[in-house]
Amino acid sequence: MKKQSSELDSPTGPGDQPSKRPKLDLKDEGDTSTSTGSVNATGNIIHQSSEGGEKSPHSKKNKDKNLKGRRRRDTASRDQWQERNPDASKEPRLPKRECALMIGFCGSKYSGMQLCKTQPGLLEQRTIEGELFKALVAAGAVSKDNSEDPVKVGLARAARTDAGVHAVGNVVSLKMIMSVPGVDDLRARINSLLPPDIRLWGFQRVQRSFNARLLCDARKYTYFFPSYLLIPPKPGSHLDRALREYANLQECEIPWNDDPFWSTVDFTTSTSQEDMIRKRAWRATPGHVERLRSIIQKFEKTHNFHNFTVARDPKDKTNNRFMKKLQVAEPAVYGETEWIAVSLNGQSFMLHQRKMMFALVMLCRTGTPASVLDEMFKLTTIHIPKMPALGLLLEHPVFTGYNTKLAKKLTPSDPDYREPIDFENYSEEMNTFKQRSIYDNMRNIEDRKGLFDGWIRSIDSYKGNDFLYLNPKGTIPPEAILTKGERRQNPFRERKVFNLTSFAEEDNEKVREEEPPDEADEAEESMAEESMTKKELEEAEG
């Protein structure tokens, strides 16, 4: 995912070339160029003289010149802030340390993880990092000198999440003031300044070369969906008719003929409300679960995922991603509805990874051979929609490489030793938050709005050829292939409502498939994604 210095754009799967990673500097940092420091067990700062051989006068001269320039910029920044805040007294300079902050959040009310600069004339977008940074400044963990530009403290995140997506665990790294005068419990102070749907589990000092984005080995996500999505298309729906007609041309029969869910009722007269009652009572069989597990294995290891993201040349090497392990859990019933959880553990995920879940669910419900995924990993381009955002959850990032290097080279008695990054230390708090703020919210919205049912009915009501790759032979027909620059007839259009994870409490109206998508909105979103630079795409992935 990180083009220049991360392994994530070139996943190190079998046969892959290892990519460059930032060198882990095990020496600690100080506050100036002439000393280094560390924190002992009691939190006191121990300064040590810097080491190194003699340097030439020329090197020293350049170094002094750079330092003077940096001091001038820092002084100018402080002076500018003082001019804008004449009543504020100049605060003392407190030592900053590179830290990793372990956080969790319910993303329903936010425009994503990453802090965005507000364009002139536009409203400020509310983001997780924006709220976190404000709380850090207010708590005194970030000085007022650096309060207007997170770049000054090296703000980075391990995984960037889309608007509305939740995270039980994520890591943010930055240089922060760990000991604030008058604050006995800095974590509690920061949490008191954060909204209740964003939590700081803890923070710890890390090596000075640490960067949450570049040193993250893998990310673990979970996708939840109601098991009734596995019920075959309703007989007579547009998708049912299109797939039947194409199967007839192939001289094949569709696998869902006489499916018991539809064969026991008069589907020609049953309403969507009546269907929904029966769907909530439906339960997946062991055969459904085994089929899901068989299909999902196809995603493991290294593949070209160009069809599962946006705006990528199929030949671009950055499409190659390494999926470590993907698992399907046993179904579980909550309220009236049965849910299935899919866990995804990969080195990095491309923008719109929900497309993977679309392929998994649709192949299972239509009986399409899993071999069609091999065709999707080739250079042929097809249209794969996204599953609803409501089901996606970032569990936590993984820092195995960083933790292992520390353990190999340093012992706990070493002044430069740092604790490994381990979310297990906060598992009890995290599980409580996940249940109350994320799972309950997800199920409540599905119960009130029928969001997943509205989504699957919007798929089944599509009249075009985009989904003809869902056929008994597992082939991609010419009618479903996209050609760059060529306008296709009746393309499938996605609706913005399925990107939402938050609705007004009084909004209990069911999502309807009859509502046409806003073509202007979709075109605007598509153009914005296609115009993204490689660097912007990398920043948008996690």
Coordinates of C-alpha atoms in Angstrom, one line a residue:
M1 CA 0.0 0.0 0.0
K2 CA 2.9 2.4 0.7
K3 CA 4.6 3.0 -2.5
Q4 CA 8.1 4.0 -1.5
S5 CA 8.9 2.7 1.8
S6 CA 6.3 0.1 2.8
E7 CA 6.0 -3.6 2.1
L8 CA 2.3 -3.3 1.6
D9 CA 2.3 -2.4 -2.1
S10 CA 4.4 -5.5 -2.8
P11 CA 3.1 -8.1 -0.4
T12 CA 5.7 -10.7 0.6
G13 CA 3.8 -13.7 -0.3
P14 CA 5.3 -16.8 -1.9
G15 CA 7.5 -15.8 -4.8
D16 CA 7.1 -12.1 -4.1
Q17 CA 10.0 -9.6 -3.9
P18 CA 10.5 -8.3 -0.4
S19 CA 9.9 -4.6 -0.4
K20 CA 11.8 -1.9 1.4
R21 CA 10.7 -0.9 4.9
P22 CA 11.9 1.9 7.2
K23 CA 15.0 0.9 9.1
L24 CA 14.1 0.5 12.8
D25 CA 16.3 2.8 14.8
L26 CA 16.7 1.3 18.2
K27 CA 18.4 4.4 19.6
D28 CA 16.2 6.8 21.4
E29 CA 15.6 10.4 20.5
G30 CA 16.1 13.5 22.6
D31 CA 14.8 17.0 22.3
T32 CA 17.8 18.5 20.5
S33 CA 20.5 17.4 18.1
T34 CA 23.1 17.2 20.9
S35 CA 21.6 14.7 23.3
T36 CA 19.4 11.7 23.3
G37 CA 17.1 10.5 26.1
S38 CA 15.0 7.8 27.5
V39 CA 12.3 7.3 30.1
N40 CA 13.0 5.1 33.1
A41 CA 10.5 2.9 35.0
T42 CA 9.3 5.8 37.0
G43 CA 8.7 8.0 34.0
N44 CA 11.7 10.3 34.7
I45 CA 13.6 11.5 31.6
I46 CA 17.3 10.5 31.6
H47 CA 19.4 12.5 29.2
Q48 CA 22.5 10.9 27.7
S49 CA 25.2 12.4 25.6
S50 CA 25.1 11.5 21.9
E51 CA 27.5 9.0 20.5
G52 CA 29.5 9.0 17.3
G53 CA 32.9 9.6 15.9
E54 CA 34.5 12.9 14.9
K55 CA 32.7 14.8 12.1
S56 CA 34.3 17.0 9.6
P57 CA 33.9 20.8 10.0
H58 CA 32.0 20.8 6.7
S59 CA 29.4 18.3 8.1
K60 CA 29.1 20.2 11.3
K61 CA 28.7 23.5 9.4
N62 CA 25.8 22.1 7.3
K63 CA 24.2 20.6 10.4
D64 CA 24.4 23.9 12.3
K65 CA 23.0 25.6 9.3
N66 CA 20.0 23.2 9.0
L67 CA 19.4 23.5 12.8
K68 CA 19.4 27.3 12.6
G69 CA 16.9 27.1 9.8
R70 CA 14.7 24.8 11.7
R71 CA 14.9 27.0 14.8
R72 CA 13.9 30.0 12.8
R73 CA 10.9 28.2 11.4
D74 CA 9.8 27.0 14.8
T75 CA 10.3 30.5 16.3
A76 CA 8.3 32.0 13.5
S77 CA 5.5 29.5 14.1
R78 CA 5.4 30.3 17.8
D79 CA 5.4 34.0 17.1
Q80 CA 2.5 33.7 14.6
W81 CA 0.5 31.8 17.1
Q82 CA 1.3 34.4 19.8
E83 CA 0.2 37.2 17.5
R84 CA -3.2 35.5 16.9
N85 CA -3.5 34.9 20.7
P86 CA -2.1 38.0 22.4
D87 CA -3.8 37.2 25.7
A88 CA -2.2 33.8 26.0
S89 CA 1.1 33.5 27.9
K90 CA 4.0 31.7 26.2
E91 CA 3.9 28.1 27.5
P92 CA 7.1 26.3 28.5
R93 CA 8.5 23.9 26.0
L94 CA 8.0 20.4 27.2
P95 CA 9.8 17.3 25.9
K96 CA 8.0 15.3 23.1
R97 CA 8.4 11.6 22.6
E98 CA 7.4 9.4 19.7
C99 CA 4.3 7.5 20.8
A100 CA 1.8 4.9 19.6
L101 CA -1.8 5.6 20.6
M102 CA -4.2 2.7 20.6
I103 CA -7.7 3.9 19.8
G104 CA -11.2 2.5 18.9
F105 CA -14.2 4.2 17.4
C106 CA -17.7 3.9 16.0
G107 CA -17.4 5.6 12.7
S108 CA -21.1 6.3 12.0
K109 CA -20.9 10.1 12.5
Y110 CA -17.6 10.7 10.9
S111 CA -16.2 11.2 7.4
G112 CA -13.6 8.6 7.8
M113 CA -10.4 8.2 9.8
Q114 CA -8.0 10.6 8.1
L115 CA -7.8 14.2 9.0
C116 CA -8.6 16.4 5.9
K117 CA -7.8 20.0 5.3
T118 CA -10.9 22.0 4.9
Q119 CA -11.2 23.7 1.5
P120 CA -12.1 27.4 1.5
G121 CA -15.9 27.9 1.5
L122 CA -16.6 24.3 2.5
L123 CA -17.8 23.0 5.9
E124 CA -15.2 21.2 8.0
Q125 CA -15.4 17.4 7.7
R126 CA -15.6 15.6 11.0
T127 CA -13.0 12.9 11.1
I128 CA -11.6 10.5 13.8
E129 CA -8.1 12.0 13.6
G130 CA -9.5 15.5 13.7
E131 CA -11.4 14.8 17.0
L132 CA -8.4 13.0 18.4
F133 CA -6.0 15.8 17.6
K134 CA -8.3 18.4 19.1
A135 CA -8.4 16.4 22.4
L136 CA -4.6 16.0 22.4
V137 CA -4.2 19.8 22.1
A138 CA -6.8 20.5 24.7
A139 CA -5.2 18.0 27.1
G140 CA -1.7 19.6 26.6
A141 CA -0.3 16.4 24.9
V142 CA 0.3 18.5 21.8
S143 CA 1.7 22.0 22.3
K144 CA -0.1 25.1 21.0
D145 CA 2.9 25.7 18.8
N146 CA 1.9 22.5 16.9
S147 CA -1.8 22.8 17.3
E148 CA -2.6 23.9 13.8
D149 CA -0.6 21.4 11.8
P150 CA -0.5 17.7 12.7
V151 CA 2.3 17.3 10.2
K152 CA 4.6 19.0 12.7
V153 CA 4.2 16.1 15.1
G154 CA 4.4 13.4 12.4
L155 CA 0.8 12.2 12.7
A156 CA 0.3 8.8 11.0
R157 CA -2.2 6.0 11.2
A158 CA -1.9 2.2 10.8
A159 CA -5.1 1.8 8.8
R160 CA -7.3 4.4 7.1
T161 CA -11.0 3.7 7.3
D162 CA -13.7 5.0 5.0
A163 CA -16.6 7.2 6.1
G164 CA -18.9 5.4 8.5
V165 CA -16.5 2.4 9.0
H166 CA -15.8 1.3 12.6
A167 CA -12.6 0.2 14.3
V168 CA -12.3 -1.7 17.6
G169 CA -8.5 -1.1 17.4
N170 CA -6.3 1.2 15.3
V171 CA -2.9 2.8 16.0
V172 CA -2.0 6.5 15.5
S173 CA 1.6 7.5 15.9
L174 CA 2.9 11.0 16.6
K175 CA 5.3 12.9 18.8
M176 CA 3.5 13.9 22.0
I177 CA 4.1 15.3 25.4
M178 CA 3.8 12.3 27.7
S179 CA 4.0 14.2 31.0
V180 CA 1.7 17.2 31.2
P181 CA 2.0 19.4 34.4
G182 CA -1.1 19.2 36.6
V183 CA -2.4 16.1 34.8
D184 CA -2.1 12.9 36.8
D185 CA -3.8 10.5 34.4
L186 CA -3.3 11.7 30.8
R187 CA -5.2 8.9 29.2
A188 CA -8.3 9.7 31.4
R189 CA -7.9 13.4 30.6
I190 CA -7.8 12.8 26.8
N191 CA -10.8 10.4 27.0
S192 CA -12.8 13.1 28.9
L193 CA -12.2 15.4 26.0
L194 CA -13.1 12.9 23.3
P195 CA -16.7 12.1 22.1
P196 CA -18.0 8.9 23.7
D197 CA -17.8 7.1 20.3
I198 CA -14.0 7.5 20.2
R199 CA -11.9 5.9 22.9
L200 CA -8.2 6.0 23.7
W201 CA -7.3 2.6 25.0
G202 CA -3.8 3.6 25.9
F203 CA -0.6 5.1 24.6
Q204 CA 3.1 4.0 24.9
R205 CA 6.5 5.3 23.9
V206 CA 7.9 3.7 20.8
Q207 CA 11.2 3.9 18.9
R208 CA 11.9 7.2 17.2
S209 CA 11.8 5.7 13.7
F210 CA 8.3 4.3 14.4
N211 CA 5.6 5.1 11.9
A212 CA 2.2 3.4 12.4
R213 CA 1.5 3.3 8.6
L214 CA 4.9 2.0 7.4
L215 CA 5.6 -0.5 10.2
C216 CA 2.2 -2.2 10.2
D217 CA 2.6 -5.8 9.0
A218 CA -1.1 -6.6 8.6
R219 CA -4.7 -5.5 9.3
K220 CA -7.5 -7.6 10.6
Y221 CA -11.0 -6.8 9.5
T222 CA -14.4 -8.5 10.1
Y223 CA -17.4 -8.2 7.8
F224 CA -20.9 -9.1 9.2
F225 CA -23.9 -9.8 7.1
P226 CA -27.3 -11.4 7.7
S227 CA -27.3 -15.0 6.4
Y228 CA -30.5 -14.5 4.4
L229 CA -28.4 -12.8 1.8
L230 CA -27.4 -16.4 0.7
I231 CA -31.0 -17.1 -0.4
P232 CA -31.1 -17.3 -4.2
P233 CA -32.6 -14.5 -6.3
K234 CA -36.3 -14.3 -6.2
P235 CA -37.9 -16.2 -9.1
G236 CA -39.1 -13.7 -11.7
S237 CA -36.8 -10.9 -10.6
H238 CA -34.7 -9.2 -13.3
L239 CA -31.5 -10.9 -12.1
D240 CA -33.2 -14.3 -11.9
R241 CA -34.5 -13.9 -15.5
A242 CA -31.1 -12.6 -16.9
L243 CA -29.1 -15.5 -15.3
R244 CA -31.7 -18.1 -16.4
E245 CA -31.6 -16.9 -20.0
Y246 CA -27.8 -16.9 -20.1
A247 CA -27.6 -20.3 -18.5
N248 CA -30.0 -21.6 -21.3
L249 CA -27.6 -20.2 -23.9
Q250 CA -24.9 -22.2 -22.2
E251 CA -27.2 -25.2 -22.3
C252 CA -27.0 -25.3 -18.5
E253 CA -29.5 -25.2 -15.6
I254 CA -29.3 -22.7 -12.8
P255 CA -28.4 -24.3 -9.5
W256 CA -31.3 -22.7 -7.5
N257 CA -34.3 -24.3 -9.4
D258 CA -36.9 -25.3 -6.9
D259 CA -35.1 -23.7 -3.9
P260 CA -37.2 -24.5 -0.8
F261 CA -37.4 -20.9 0.3
W262 CA -39.2 -19.8 -2.8
S263 CA -40.9 -23.1 -3.8
T264 CA -43.1 -23.2 -0.6
V265 CA -44.9 -19.9 -1.3
D266 CA -46.5 -18.1 -4.2
F267 CA -43.6 -15.8 -5.0
T268 CA -45.6 -14.1 -7.7
T269 CA -47.8 -12.4 -5.1
S270 CA -45.7 -12.2 -2.0
T271 CA -44.7 -8.7 -1.0
S272 CA -41.2 -7.6 0.1
Q273 CA -42.5 -7.2 3.7
E274 CA -43.8 -10.8 3.7
D275 CA -40.5 -12.0 2.2
M276 CA -38.6 -10.1 4.9
I277 CA -40.4 -11.8 7.7
R278 CA -39.5 -15.2 6.3
K279 CA -35.9 -14.2 5.5
R280 CA -35.4 -13.3 9.2
A281 CA -36.6 -16.7 10.2
W282 CA -34.4 -18.5 7.6
R283 CA -31.2 -20.2 8.7
A284 CA -28.1 -21.1 6.7
T285 CA -27.4 -24.8 6.4
P286 CA -23.9 -26.4 7.0
G287 CA -23.7 -26.7 3.2
H288 CA -24.0 -22.9 2.9
V289 CA -21.2 -22.4 5.4
E290 CA -18.9 -24.9 3.8
R291 CA -19.5 -23.3 0.4
L292 CA -18.5 -19.9 1.8
R293 CA -15.4 -21.4 3.3
S294 CA -14.5 -23.0 0.0
I295 CA -14.9 -19.8 -2.0
I296 CA -13.0 -17.6 0.4
Q297 CA -9.9 -19.7 0.3
K298 CA -9.5 -18.5 -3.3
F299 CA -8.7 -15.0 -2.0
E300 CA -5.8 -16.2 0.1
K301 CA -2.1 -15.7 -0.9
T302 CA -1.1 -13.1 -3.6
H303 CA -3.5 -12.1 -6.4
N304 CA -4.1 -9.2 -8.7
F305 CA -7.1 -7.4 -7.0
H306 CA -7.6 -4.8 -9.7
N307 CA -11.3 -5.8 -10.1
F308 CA -11.8 -5.3 -6.3
T309 CA -10.9 -1.6 -6.2
V310 CA -11.3 1.5 -8.3
A311 CA -9.4 3.4 -11.0
R312 CA -6.5 1.0 -11.4
D313 CA -4.7 -0.2 -14.5
P314 CA -5.0 -4.0 -14.4
K315 CA -1.3 -4.2 -15.2
D316 CA -0.3 -2.0 -12.2
K317 CA 1.9 -4.1 -9.9
T318 CA 0.4 -2.3 -6.8
N319 CA -2.8 -4.4 -7.5
N320 CA -1.0 -7.4 -6.1
R321 CA -1.9 -8.0 -2.5
F322 CA -1.2 -10.8 -0.1
M323 CA -4.1 -12.1 1.9
K324 CA -2.8 -14.1 4.9
K325 CA -5.9 -15.8 6.2
L326 CA -9.6 -15.5 5.6
Q327 CA -12.2 -17.3 7.8
V328 CA -15.9 -17.8 8.0
A329 CA -17.4 -18.2 11.5
E330 CA -20.4 -20.3 12.4
P331 CA -23.6 -18.4 12.0
A332 CA -25.1 -16.8 15.2
V333 CA -28.6 -15.6 15.9
Y334 CA -29.2 -12.1 17.4
G335 CA -32.8 -11.2 17.9
E336 CA -34.7 -12.6 15.0
T337 CA -31.9 -12.6 12.4
E338 CA -29.0 -14.9 11.9
W339 CA -25.6 -13.3 11.2
I340 CA -22.4 -14.6 9.6
A341 CA -18.9 -13.1 10.4
V342 CA -16.1 -13.2 7.9
S343 CA -12.6 -12.3 9.2
L344 CA -10.0 -11.0 6.8
N345 CA -6.3 -10.9 7.7
G346 CA -4.1 -9.3 5.0
Q347 CA -1.0 -7.2 4.7
S348 CA -3.0 -4.4 3.1
F349 CA -6.4 -3.8 1.6
M350 CA -7.3 -1.8 -1.4
L351 CA -9.9 0.9 -1.5
H352 CA -13.4 -0.6 -1.4
Q353 CA -12.5 -4.1 -0.1
R354 CA -16.3 -4.6 0.4
K355 CA -16.2 -5.8 -3.3
M356 CA -14.6 -9.0 -2.1
M357 CA -17.6 -9.6 0.1
F358 CA -19.9 -9.1 -2.9
A359 CA -18.1 -11.8 -4.8
L360 CA -18.2 -14.2 -1.8
V361 CA -21.9 -13.8 -1.2
M362 CA -23.1 -13.7 -4.8
L363 CA -21.1 -16.8 -5.8
C364 CA -22.5 -18.7 -2.9
R365 CA -26.2 -17.7 -3.4
T366 CA -26.1 -18.3 -7.2
G367 CA -24.0 -21.5 -7.1
T368 CA -21.4 -20.0 -9.4
P369 CA -18.2 -22.0 -9.4
A370 CA -15.4 -20.5 -7.3
S371 CA -13.1 -20.8 -10.4
V372 CA -14.6 -17.6 -11.7
L373 CA -12.4 -15.8 -9.2
D374 CA -9.3 -17.0 -11.1
E375 CA -10.7 -15.1 -14.1
M376 CA -11.4 -12.0 -12.0
F377 CA -7.7 -12.0 -10.9
K378 CA -6.7 -11.8 -14.6
L379 CA -6.5 -8.6 -16.7
T380 CA -10.1 -8.7 -17.8
T381 CA -12.1 -5.8 -16.2
I382 CA -15.6 -6.4 -14.9
H383 CA -18.0 -4.5 -12.5
I384 CA -18.1 -5.7 -8.9
P385 CA -20.3 -3.6 -6.6
K386 CA -19.7 -3.0 -2.9
M387 CA -21.5 -4.6 -0.1
P388 CA -23.1 -2.2 2.5
A389 CA -20.6 -0.3 4.6
L390 CA -22.7 -1.2 7.7
G391 CA -21.1 -4.6 8.1
L392 CA -17.4 -3.6 7.9
L393 CA -15.2 -3.4 11.1
L394 CA -11.5 -3.0 11.5
E395 CA -10.5 -5.3 14.4
H396 CA -6.9 -4.0 14.8
P397 CA -3.6 -3.6 13.0
V398 CA -0.7 -6.0 13.6
F399 CA 3.0 -5.0 14.3
T400 CA 4.7 -8.4 14.5
G401 CA 7.9 -7.2 12.7
Y402 CA 8.4 -4.2 15.0
N403 CA 7.7 -6.3 18.1
T404 CA 10.0 -9.1 17.1
K405 CA 12.9 -6.8 16.3
L406 CA 12.6 -5.1 19.7
A407 CA 12.5 -8.5 21.5
K408 CA 15.6 -9.7 19.6
K409 CA 17.8 -6.7 20.1
L410 CA 16.8 -5.3 23.4
T411 CA 15.8 -6.6 26.9
P412 CA 13.4 -5.0 29.3
S413 CA 16.3 -3.7 31.4
D414 CA 17.8 -1.8 28.4
P415 CA 17.0 2.0 28.6
D416 CA 16.0 1.9 24.9
Y417 CA 13.6 -1.0 25.3
R418 CA 10.0 -0.3 24.4
E419 CA 6.9 -2.4 25.2
P420 CA 5.4 -4.4 22.2
I421 CA 2.2 -3.0 20.7
D422 CA -0.4 -5.5 21.8
F423 CA -4.2 -4.9 21.9
E424 CA -4.7 -7.8 24.2
N425 CA -3.8 -5.4 27.0
Y426 CA -7.1 -3.7 26.4
S427 CA -9.3 -6.6 25.3
E428 CA -11.9 -6.3 28.1
E429 CA -12.6 -2.6 27.4
M430 CA -12.5 -3.2 23.6
N431 CA -15.0 -6.0 23.7
T432 CA -17.4 -4.0 25.8
F433 CA -17.1 -1.0 23.4
K434 CA -17.5 -3.3 20.4
Q435 CA -20.7 -4.9 21.7
R436 CA -22.3 -1.6 22.9
S437 CA -21.2 0.9 20.3
I438 CA -20.8 -1.1 17.2
Y439 CA -22.6 -4.4 17.1
D440 CA -25.8 -3.1 18.8
N441 CA -25.8 -0.1 16.5
M442 CA -25.4 -2.4 13.4
R443 CA -28.2 -4.8 14.4
N444 CA -30.5 -2.0 15.4
I445 CA -30.2 -0.3 12.0
E446 CA -30.8 -3.6 10.2
D447 CA -33.9 -4.2 12.3
R448 CA -35.3 -0.7 11.7
K449 CA -34.2 -0.1 8.1
G450 CA -33.8 -3.5 6.6
L451 CA -30.6 -2.1 5.0
F452 CA -29.1 -5.4 3.8
D453 CA -32.5 -6.6 2.4
G454 CA -32.9 -3.3 0.5
W455 CA -29.4 -3.9 -0.9
I456 CA -29.9 -7.5 -2.1
R457 CA -33.2 -6.5 -3.6
S458 CA -31.5 -3.7 -5.5
I459 CA -29.1 -6.3 -6.9
D460 CA -31.9 -8.6 -7.9
S461 CA -33.8 -5.8 -9.6
Y462 CA -30.9 -5.0 -12.0
K463 CA -31.8 -5.5 -15.7
G464 CA -28.5 -5.3 -17.4
N465 CA -25.6 -7.7 -18.3
D466 CA -23.0 -6.6 -15.7
F467 CA -23.5 -9.7 -13.5
L468 CA -23.6 -12.4 -16.2
Y469 CA -20.3 -13.8 -14.8
L470 CA -22.6 -15.4 -12.2
N471 CA -23.2 -18.4 -14.4
P472 CA -23.0 -22.2 -13.9
K473 CA -19.8 -22.5 -16.0
G474 CA -17.8 -19.9 -14.0
T475 CA -16.8 -17.9 -17.2
I476 CA -16.8 -14.2 -17.9
P477 CA -18.9 -13.6 -21.0
P478 CA -18.0 -10.7 -23.4
E479 CA -21.3 -8.9 -22.4
A480 CA -20.0 -8.5 -18.8
I481 CA -16.5 -7.2 -19.8
L482 CA -15.8 -3.5 -19.4
T483 CA -13.7 -1.6 -22.0
K484 CA -12.0 1.6 -21.0
G485 CA -13.5 4.6 -22.7
E486 CA -16.5 2.6 -24.0
R487 CA -19.9 3.5 -22.6
R488 CA -22.0 0.4 -21.8
Q489 CA -25.7 0.1 -22.0
N490 CA -27.6 0.0 -18.7
P491 CA -24.7 -0.2 -16.2
F492 CA -25.4 -1.1 -12.6
R493 CA -25.5 1.9 -10.5
E494 CA -24.8 1.9 -6.7
R495 CA -26.8 3.9 -4.2
K496 CA -25.3 6.1 -1.6
V497 CA -27.6 4.9 1.1
F498 CA -25.7 1.6 1.3
N499 CA -22.5 3.6 2.2
L500 CA -24.3 4.9 5.3
T501 CA -23.9 3.5 8.8
S502 CA -25.9 6.0 10.7
F503 CA -29.6 7.0 10.5
A504 CA -31.8 9.3 12.6
E505 CA -33.4 7.4 15.6
E506 CA -36.9 8.3 14.4
D507 CA -36.1 7.0 10.8
N508 CA -37.7 3.6 10.7
E509 CA -38.7 3.6 7.0
K510 CA -37.4 0.5 5.2
V511 CA -34.9 0.9 2.4
R512 CA -36.6 0.3 -1.0
E513 CA -35.0 -1.1 -4.0
E514 CA -37.3 0.9 -6.3
E515 CA -35.6 4.2 -5.5
P516 CA -33.3 4.9 -8.5
P517 CA -29.7 5.8 -7.7
D518 CA -28.7 9.4 -8.3
E519 CA -26.7 9.2 -11.5
A520 CA -25.1 12.6 -10.9
D521 CA -23.9 11.6 -7.5
E522 CA -22.5 8.3 -8.7
A523 CA -20.7 10.0 -11.6
E524 CA -19.2 12.6 -9.3
E525 CA -18.0 9.9 -6.9
S526 CA -16.6 7.9 -9.8
M527 CA -14.8 10.8 -11.3
A528 CA -13.3 11.7 -7.9
E529 CA -12.0 8.2 -7.5
E530 CA -10.6 7.9 -11.0
S531 CA -8.8 11.3 -10.7
M532 CA -7.0 10.2 -7.5
T533 CA -3.2 10.1 -7.8
K534 CA -1.3 7.0 -6.8
K535 CA -0.2 8.7 -3.6
E536 CA -3.8 9.6 -2.7
L537 CA -4.9 6.0 -3.4
E538 CA -2.2 4.7 -1.1
E539 CA -3.3 7.1 1.6
A540 CA -6.9 5.9 1.1
E541 CA -6.1 2.3 1.6
G542 CA -5.4 0.3 4.8

